[in-house]
Coordinates of C-alpha atoms in Angstrom, one line a residue:
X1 CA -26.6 55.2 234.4
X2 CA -22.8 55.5 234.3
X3 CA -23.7 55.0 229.6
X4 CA -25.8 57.7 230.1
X5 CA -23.8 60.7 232.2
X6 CA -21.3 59.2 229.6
X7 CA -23.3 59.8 226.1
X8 CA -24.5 63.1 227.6
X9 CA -21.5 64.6 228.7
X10 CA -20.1 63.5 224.8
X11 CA -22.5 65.3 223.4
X12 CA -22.2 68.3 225.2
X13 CA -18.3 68.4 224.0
X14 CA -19.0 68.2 220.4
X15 CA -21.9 70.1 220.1
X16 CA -22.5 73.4 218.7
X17 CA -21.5 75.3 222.1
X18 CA -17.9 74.3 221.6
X19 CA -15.5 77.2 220.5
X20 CA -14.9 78.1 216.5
X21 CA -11.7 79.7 215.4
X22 CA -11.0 82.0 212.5
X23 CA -10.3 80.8 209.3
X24 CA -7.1 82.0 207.1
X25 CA -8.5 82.5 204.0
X26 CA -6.3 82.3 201.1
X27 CA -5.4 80.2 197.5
X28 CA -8.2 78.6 195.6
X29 CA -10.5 79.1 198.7
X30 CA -10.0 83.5 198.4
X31 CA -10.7 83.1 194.9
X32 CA -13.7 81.3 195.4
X33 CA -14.4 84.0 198.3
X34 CA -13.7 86.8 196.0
X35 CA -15.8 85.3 192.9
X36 CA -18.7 84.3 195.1
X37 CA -18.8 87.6 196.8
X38 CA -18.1 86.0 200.1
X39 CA -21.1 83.7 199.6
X40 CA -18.9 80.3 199.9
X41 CA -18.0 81.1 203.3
X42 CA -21.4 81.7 204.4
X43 CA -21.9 81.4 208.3
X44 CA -18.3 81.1 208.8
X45 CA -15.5 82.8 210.8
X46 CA -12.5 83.7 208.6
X47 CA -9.7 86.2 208.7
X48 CA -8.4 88.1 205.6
X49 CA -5.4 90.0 204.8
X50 CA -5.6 92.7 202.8
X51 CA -2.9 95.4 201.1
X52 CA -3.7 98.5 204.1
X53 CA -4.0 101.0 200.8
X54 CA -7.5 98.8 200.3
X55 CA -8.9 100.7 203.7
X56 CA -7.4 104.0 203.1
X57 CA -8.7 104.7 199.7
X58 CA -12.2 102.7 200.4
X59 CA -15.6 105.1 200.4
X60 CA -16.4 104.4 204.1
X61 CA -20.3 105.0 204.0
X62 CA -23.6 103.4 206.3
X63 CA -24.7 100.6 206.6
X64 CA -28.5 99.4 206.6
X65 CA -28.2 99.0 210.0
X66 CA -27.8 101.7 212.8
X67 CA -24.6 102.4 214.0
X68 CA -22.4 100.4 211.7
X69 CA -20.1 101.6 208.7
X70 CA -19.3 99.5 205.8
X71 CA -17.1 99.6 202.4
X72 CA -16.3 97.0 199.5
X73 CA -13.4 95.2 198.8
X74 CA -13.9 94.0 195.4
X75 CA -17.4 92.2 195.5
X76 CA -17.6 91.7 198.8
X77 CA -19.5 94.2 201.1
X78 CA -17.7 94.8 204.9
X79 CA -19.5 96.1 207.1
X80 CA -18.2 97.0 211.3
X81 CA -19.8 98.8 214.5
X82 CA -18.8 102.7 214.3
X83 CA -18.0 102.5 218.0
X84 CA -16.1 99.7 217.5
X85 CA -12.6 100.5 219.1
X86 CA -9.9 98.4 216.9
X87 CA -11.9 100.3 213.6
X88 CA -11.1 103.5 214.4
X89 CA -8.1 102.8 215.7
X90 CA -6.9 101.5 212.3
X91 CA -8.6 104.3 210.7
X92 CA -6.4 106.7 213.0
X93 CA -3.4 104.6 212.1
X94 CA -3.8 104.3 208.6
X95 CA -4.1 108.3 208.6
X96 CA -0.2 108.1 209.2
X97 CA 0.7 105.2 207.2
X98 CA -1.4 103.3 204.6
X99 CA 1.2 100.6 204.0
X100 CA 1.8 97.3 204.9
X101 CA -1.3 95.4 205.5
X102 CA -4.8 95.3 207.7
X103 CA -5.9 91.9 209.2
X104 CA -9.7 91.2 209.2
X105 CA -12.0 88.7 211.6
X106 CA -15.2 88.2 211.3
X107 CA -18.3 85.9 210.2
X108 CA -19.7 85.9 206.6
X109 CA -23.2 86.7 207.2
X110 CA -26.2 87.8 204.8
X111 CA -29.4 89.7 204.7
X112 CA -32.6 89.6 202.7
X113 CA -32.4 92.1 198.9
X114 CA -35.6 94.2 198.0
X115 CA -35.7 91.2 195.4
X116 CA -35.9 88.6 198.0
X117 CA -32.1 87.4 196.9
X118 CA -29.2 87.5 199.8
X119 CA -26.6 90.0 199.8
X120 CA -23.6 88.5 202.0
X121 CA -21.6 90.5 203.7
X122 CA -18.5 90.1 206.3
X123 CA -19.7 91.4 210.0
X124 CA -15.8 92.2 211.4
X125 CA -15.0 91.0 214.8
X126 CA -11.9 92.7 214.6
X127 CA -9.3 94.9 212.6
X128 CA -5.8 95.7 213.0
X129 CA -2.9 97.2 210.9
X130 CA 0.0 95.2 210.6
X131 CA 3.4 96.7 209.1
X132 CA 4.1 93.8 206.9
X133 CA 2.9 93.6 203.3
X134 CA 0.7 90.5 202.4

């Protein structure tokens, strides 16, 4: 009995309920991200620093889905709730300043194409301006 409780309660610590942390992504592993379109992180949470003059002269238009907005960096399509409270105030900040640098966090997600390929896009968590340059 004791093997069981044992077993079981092993399994419940490394199972897929156990907590996931953002990835830095940077190197050989942004180039892939940037070649790929963000299709090599796939399902994944990752952070990205960016130049802040990336966000400030990005065409902020809709998404497919209600309620969220969404531009490109490079290839890859981002995409955050409107509402969403650290995007506009980055957007607010970045009205004053566009330099130094904006920190993303999110998961790489996708979506079905009229063709029936996947577009992959990066659904941010979280978005903040940060005064040093990356």
């Amino acid at each position: 009995m004791k093997t069981i409780l044992l077993l079981v309660a092993i399994g419940l610590a490394a199972g897929p309920g156990r907590a996931q942390s953002y990835e830095l992504l940077e190197g050989r592993r942004l180039a892939r991200f940037e070649k790929t379109a963000g299709g090599s992180e796939a399902g994944r949470l990752i952070t990205l620093h960016l130049p802040a003059k990336v966000l400030a002269g990005a065409e902020i238009g809709k998404s497919r889905v209600r309620g969220r907005q969404s531009f490109r960096w490079k290839k890859v399509r981002i995409e955050v709730d409107g509402n969403n409270s650290y995007w506009r105030q980055t957007l607010r900040k970045l009205e004053r300043d566009s330099k130094g640098a904006i920190i993303l966090k999110g998961r790489m997600r996708w979506h079905r194409t009229k063709d029936g390929g996947r577009q992959h896009f990066l659904l941010l968590d979280s978005i903040q301006k940060s005064a040093r340059r990356r």
